[in-house]
Short mmCIF file of C-alpha atoms in Angstrom, two decimals:
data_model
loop_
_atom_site.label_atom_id
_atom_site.label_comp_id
_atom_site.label_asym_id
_atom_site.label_seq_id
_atom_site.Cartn_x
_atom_site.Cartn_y
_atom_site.Cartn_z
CA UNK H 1 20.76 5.14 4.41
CA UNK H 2 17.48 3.95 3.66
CA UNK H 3 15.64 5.31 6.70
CA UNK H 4 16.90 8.78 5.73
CA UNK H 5 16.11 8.37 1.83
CA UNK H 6 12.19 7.30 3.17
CA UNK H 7 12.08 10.09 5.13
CA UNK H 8 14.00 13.12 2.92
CA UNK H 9 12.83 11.97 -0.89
CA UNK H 10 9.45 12.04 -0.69
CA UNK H 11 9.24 15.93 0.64
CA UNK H 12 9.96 17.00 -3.11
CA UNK H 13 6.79 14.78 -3.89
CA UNK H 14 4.26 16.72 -1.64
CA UNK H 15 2.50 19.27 -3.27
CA UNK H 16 4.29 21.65 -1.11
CA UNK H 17 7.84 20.48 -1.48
CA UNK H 18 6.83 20.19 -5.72
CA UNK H 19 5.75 22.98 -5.85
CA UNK H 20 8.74 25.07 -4.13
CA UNK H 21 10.94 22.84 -6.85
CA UNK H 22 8.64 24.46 -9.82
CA UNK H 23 9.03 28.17 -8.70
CA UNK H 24 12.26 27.35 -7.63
CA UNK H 25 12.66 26.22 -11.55
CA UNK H 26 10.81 29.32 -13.09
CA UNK H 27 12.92 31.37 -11.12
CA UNK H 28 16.66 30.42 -12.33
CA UNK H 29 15.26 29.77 -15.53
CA UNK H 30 16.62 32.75 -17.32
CA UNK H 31 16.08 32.21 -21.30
CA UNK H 32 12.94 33.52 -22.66
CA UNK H 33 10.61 30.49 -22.74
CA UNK H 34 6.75 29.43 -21.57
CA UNK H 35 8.52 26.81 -19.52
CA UNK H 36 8.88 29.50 -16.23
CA UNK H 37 5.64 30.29 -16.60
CA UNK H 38 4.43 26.36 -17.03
CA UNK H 39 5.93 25.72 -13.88
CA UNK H 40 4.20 28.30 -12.33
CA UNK H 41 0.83 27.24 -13.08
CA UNK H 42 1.66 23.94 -12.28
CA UNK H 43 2.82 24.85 -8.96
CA UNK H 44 -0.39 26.71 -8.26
CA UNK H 45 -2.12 23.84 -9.20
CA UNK H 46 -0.30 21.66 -6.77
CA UNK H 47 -1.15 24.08 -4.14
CA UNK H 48 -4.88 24.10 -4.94
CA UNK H 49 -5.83 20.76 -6.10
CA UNK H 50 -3.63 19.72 -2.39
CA UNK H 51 -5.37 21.95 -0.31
CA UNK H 52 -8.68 21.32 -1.11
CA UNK H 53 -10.86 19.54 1.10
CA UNK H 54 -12.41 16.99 -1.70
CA UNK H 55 -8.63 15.61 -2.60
CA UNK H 56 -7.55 15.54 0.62
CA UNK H 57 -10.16 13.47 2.48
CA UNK H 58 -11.06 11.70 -0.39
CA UNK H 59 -7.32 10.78 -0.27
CA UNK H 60 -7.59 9.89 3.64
CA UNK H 61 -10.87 7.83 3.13
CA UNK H 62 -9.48 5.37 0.78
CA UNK H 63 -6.76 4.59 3.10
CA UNK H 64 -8.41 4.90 6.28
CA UNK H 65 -12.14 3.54 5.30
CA UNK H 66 -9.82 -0.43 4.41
CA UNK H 67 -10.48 -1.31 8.27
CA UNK H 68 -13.42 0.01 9.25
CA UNK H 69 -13.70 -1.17 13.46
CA UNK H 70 -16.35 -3.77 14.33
CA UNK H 71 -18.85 -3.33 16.54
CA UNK H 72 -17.06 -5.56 19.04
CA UNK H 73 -13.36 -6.99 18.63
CA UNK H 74 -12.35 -10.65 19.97
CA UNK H 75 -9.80 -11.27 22.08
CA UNK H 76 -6.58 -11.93 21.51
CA UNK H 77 -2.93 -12.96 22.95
CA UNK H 78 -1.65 -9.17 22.79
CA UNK H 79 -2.46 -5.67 22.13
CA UNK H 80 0.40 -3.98 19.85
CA UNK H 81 0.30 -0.34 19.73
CA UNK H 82 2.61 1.12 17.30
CA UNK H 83 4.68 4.89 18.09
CA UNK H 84 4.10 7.74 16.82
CA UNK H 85 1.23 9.20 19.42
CA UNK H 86 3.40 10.66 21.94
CA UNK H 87 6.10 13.58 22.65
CA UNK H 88 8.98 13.03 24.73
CA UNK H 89 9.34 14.75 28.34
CA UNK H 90 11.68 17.42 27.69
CA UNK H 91 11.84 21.59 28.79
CA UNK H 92 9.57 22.79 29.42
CA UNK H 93 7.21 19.80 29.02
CA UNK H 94 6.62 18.23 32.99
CA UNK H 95 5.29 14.87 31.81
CA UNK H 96 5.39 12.84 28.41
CA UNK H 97 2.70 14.77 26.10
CA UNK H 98 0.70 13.33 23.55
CA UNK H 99 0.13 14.31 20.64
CA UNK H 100 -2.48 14.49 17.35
CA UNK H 101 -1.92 10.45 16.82
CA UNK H 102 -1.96 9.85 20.37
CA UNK H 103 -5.47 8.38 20.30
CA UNK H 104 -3.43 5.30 19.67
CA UNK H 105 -2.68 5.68 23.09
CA UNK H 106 -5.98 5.86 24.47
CA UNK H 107 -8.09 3.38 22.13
CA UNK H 108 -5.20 0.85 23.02
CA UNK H 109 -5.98 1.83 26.54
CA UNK H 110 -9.60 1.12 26.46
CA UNK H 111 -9.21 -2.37 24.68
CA UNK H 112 -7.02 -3.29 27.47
CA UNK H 113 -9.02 -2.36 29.82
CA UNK H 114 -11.83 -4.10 28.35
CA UNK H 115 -9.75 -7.32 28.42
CA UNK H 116 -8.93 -7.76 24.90
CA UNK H 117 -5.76 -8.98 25.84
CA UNK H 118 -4.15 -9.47 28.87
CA UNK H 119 -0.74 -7.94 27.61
CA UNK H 120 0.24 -4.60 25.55
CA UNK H 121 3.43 -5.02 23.61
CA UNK H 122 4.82 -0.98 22.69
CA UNK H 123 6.61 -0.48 19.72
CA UNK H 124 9.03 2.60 18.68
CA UNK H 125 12.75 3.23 18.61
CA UNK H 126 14.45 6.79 17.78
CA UNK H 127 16.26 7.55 14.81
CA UNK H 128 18.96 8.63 16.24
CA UNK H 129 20.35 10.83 13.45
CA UNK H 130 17.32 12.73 13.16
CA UNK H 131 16.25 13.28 17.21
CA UNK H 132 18.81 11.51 19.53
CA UNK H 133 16.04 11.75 22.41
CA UNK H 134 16.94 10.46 26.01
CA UNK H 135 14.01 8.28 25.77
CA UNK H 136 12.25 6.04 23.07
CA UNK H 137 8.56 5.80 21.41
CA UNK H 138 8.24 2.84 23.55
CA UNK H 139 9.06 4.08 26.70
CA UNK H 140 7.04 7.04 26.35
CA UNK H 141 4.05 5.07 25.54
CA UNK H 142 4.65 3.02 28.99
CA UNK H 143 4.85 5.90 31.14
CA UNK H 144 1.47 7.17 29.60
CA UNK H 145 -0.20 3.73 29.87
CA UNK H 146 1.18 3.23 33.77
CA UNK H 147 0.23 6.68 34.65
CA UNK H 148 -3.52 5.71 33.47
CA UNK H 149 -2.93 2.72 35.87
CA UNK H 150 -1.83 -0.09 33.70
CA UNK H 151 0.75 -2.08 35.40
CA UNK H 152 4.26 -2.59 34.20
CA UNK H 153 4.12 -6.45 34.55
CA UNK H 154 1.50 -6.05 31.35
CA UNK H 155 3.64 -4.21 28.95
CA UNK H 156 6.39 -5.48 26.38
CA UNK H 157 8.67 -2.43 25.35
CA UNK H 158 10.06 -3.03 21.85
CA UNK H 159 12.55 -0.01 21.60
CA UNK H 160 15.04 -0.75 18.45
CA UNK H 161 12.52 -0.04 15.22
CA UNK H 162 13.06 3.25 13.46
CA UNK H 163 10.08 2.81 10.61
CA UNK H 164 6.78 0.44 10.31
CA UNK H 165 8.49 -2.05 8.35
CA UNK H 166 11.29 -2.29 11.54
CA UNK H 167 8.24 -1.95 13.63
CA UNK H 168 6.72 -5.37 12.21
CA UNK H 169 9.52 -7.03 12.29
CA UNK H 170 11.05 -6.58 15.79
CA UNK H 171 7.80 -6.58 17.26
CA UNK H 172 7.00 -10.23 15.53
CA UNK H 173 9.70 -11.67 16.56
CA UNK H 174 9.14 -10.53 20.21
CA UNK H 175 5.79 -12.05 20.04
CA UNK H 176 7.04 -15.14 18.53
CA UNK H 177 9.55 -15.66 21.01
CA UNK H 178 6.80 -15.36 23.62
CA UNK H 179 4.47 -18.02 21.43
CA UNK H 180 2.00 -15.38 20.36
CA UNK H 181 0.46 -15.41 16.74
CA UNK H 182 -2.40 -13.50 16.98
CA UNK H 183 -2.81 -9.81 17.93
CA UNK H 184 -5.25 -6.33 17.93
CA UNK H 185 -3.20 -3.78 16.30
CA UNK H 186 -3.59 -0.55 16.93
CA UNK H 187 -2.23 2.66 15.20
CA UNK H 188 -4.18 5.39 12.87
CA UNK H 189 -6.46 4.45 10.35
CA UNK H 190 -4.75 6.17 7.72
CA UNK H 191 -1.75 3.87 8.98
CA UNK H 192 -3.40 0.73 8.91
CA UNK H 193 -3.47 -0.89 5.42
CA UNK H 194 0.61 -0.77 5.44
CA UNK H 195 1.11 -1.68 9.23
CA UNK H 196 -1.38 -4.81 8.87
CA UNK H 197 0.56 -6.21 5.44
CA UNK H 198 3.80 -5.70 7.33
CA UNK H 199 2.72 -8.21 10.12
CA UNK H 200 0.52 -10.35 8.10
CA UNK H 201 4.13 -10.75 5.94
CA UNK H 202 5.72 -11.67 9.18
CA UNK H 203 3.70 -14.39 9.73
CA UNK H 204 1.54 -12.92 12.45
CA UNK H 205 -2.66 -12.77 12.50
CA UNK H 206 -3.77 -9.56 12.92
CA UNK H 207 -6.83 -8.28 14.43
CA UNK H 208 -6.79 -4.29 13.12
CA UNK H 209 -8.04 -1.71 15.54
CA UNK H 210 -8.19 1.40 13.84
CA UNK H 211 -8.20 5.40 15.77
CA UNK H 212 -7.31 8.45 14.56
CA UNK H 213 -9.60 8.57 11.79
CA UNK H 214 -9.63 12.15 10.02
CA UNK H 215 -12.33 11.01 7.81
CA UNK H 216 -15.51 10.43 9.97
CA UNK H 217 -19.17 9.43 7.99
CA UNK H 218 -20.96 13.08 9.07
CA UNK H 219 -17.82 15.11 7.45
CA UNK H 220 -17.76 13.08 4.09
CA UNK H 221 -21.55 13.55 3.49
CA UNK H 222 -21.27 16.86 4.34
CA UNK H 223 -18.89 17.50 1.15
CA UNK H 224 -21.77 16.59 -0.93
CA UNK H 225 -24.41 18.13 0.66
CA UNK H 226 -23.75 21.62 1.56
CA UNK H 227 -25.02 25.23 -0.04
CA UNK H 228 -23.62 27.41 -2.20
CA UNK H 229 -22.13 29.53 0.28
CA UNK H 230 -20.05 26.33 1.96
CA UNK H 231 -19.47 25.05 -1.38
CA UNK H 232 -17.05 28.18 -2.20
CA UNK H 233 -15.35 27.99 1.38
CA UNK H 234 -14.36 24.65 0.64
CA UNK H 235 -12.98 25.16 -2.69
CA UNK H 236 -10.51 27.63 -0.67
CA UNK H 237 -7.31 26.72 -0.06
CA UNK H 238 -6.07 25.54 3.37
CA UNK H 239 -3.24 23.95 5.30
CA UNK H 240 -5.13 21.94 7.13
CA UNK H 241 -6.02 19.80 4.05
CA UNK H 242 -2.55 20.22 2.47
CA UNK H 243 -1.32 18.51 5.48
CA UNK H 244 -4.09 15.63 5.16
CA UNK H 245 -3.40 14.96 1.36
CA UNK H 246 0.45 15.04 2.21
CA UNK H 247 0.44 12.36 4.93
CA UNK H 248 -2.44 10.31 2.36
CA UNK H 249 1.02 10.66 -0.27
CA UNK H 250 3.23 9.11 2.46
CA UNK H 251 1.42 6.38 3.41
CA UNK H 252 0.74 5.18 -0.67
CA UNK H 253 4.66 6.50 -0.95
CA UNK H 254 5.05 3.63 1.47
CA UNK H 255 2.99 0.95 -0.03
CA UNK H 256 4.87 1.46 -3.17
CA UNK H 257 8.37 1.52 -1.53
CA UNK H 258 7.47 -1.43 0.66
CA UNK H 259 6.21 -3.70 -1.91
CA UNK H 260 9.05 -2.85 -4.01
CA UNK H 261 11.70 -3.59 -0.83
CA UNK H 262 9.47 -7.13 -0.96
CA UNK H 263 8.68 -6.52 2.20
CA UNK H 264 4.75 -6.75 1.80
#
């Protein structure tokens, strides 16, 4: 029950989903009142302050900016790449896809082949009421990393976690089993202040490896430096950014949850 109430509750606190709830409100409200019309403007609001470019990276740079990679990692007993990066093989797909997080996938890659560590533990399981997928997370990440030539003797599948918390935890004890306390972490930046509290809580060092950044140096200074002219397409509204601010609300949605579960 609580993996569906972390994934279906916090929809209605998106801008989008809030601001379908406010129209839907001005809508059945029926007695003459300003309220209707409050929730309009609040709704357009919503929409406008979510989909604008300052909100939304400035929302993805405070999250994603915490773990900023150094210019050269150390080594460590184990590489753990989190799910999330690919799409399972199914019609009319031929092979396992990846997807917009799957640089997880290939900066994971590239540490191991730079001998970071000389084993990759995988970590994903299905939620079974939501996609009941013939594969797991985990297993799709394997095929991907032994099609790029990685062998199978070098990766740890951990198949039964259905959220980062359950991620952390399975995977820990895995790697504790195995007498491993230190590891490179890898998942998206915007991912990586909650995944690294999770295993720090667990007991486990972590090394972060951040990818996926959406914020990059060049992009944030051009916010702040452009004319006129880019100045008013920015201020525009655009889904691209409502998405950005949205998944910024789910990962803080998560730190909040989390700490209040005790589980950071």
């Amino acid at each position: 029950m609580f993996v569906f109430l972390s994934k279906f509750l916090p929809l209605f606190v998106y801008p989008l989903g809030l601001a379908c709830i406010l129209l839907l409100f001005s809508l059945v409200w029926t007695r003459q009142s300003i309220w209707p019309r409050v929730a309009v403007l609040l709704a357009l609001i919503l929409l406008v302050l979510g989909s604008n470019p300052y909100v939304a990276l400035g929302l993805a740079r405070s999250l994603e900016w915490r773990y900023l990679p150094s210019a050269e990692l150390p080594q460590s007993d184990a590489i753990v790449i989190l799910g999330g990066g690919t799409e399972p093989m199914l019609e009319p797909r031929s092979i396992v896809e990846l997807n917009s997080a799957g640089d997880r996938m290939l900066y994971g890659f590239w540490l191991y082949k730079q001998g970071k560590a000389p084993h990759v533990l995988l970590s994903g399981g299905n939620i079974t009421w939501l996609r009941d997928y013939p594969t797991t997370p985990a297993q799709d990440m394997a095929t991907v990393l032994e099609m790029m030539g990685v062998s199978e003797d070098a990766l740890w599948l951990q198949s039964k976690s259905q959220n980062t918390y359950e991620d952390a935890l399975y995977s820990s004890q895995m790697l504790k089993e195995k007498g491993i306390q230190s590891i490179i972490l890898v998942t998206s930046a915007m991912h990586m202040p909650r995944s690294v509290a999770l295993f720090e809580k667990q007991g486990i060092t972590v090394i972060p490896a951040p990818t996926d950044f959406k914020v990059t140096q060049a992009r944030w200074q051009e916010l702040f430096q452009s004319d006129v002219t880019a100045l008013v397409i920015n201020l525009m509204p655009a889904v691209d950014n409502l998405s950005l601010t949205s998944s910024a609300l789910k990962e803080y949605i998560g730190l909040a949850v989390y700490r209040l579960q005790g589980w950071l």
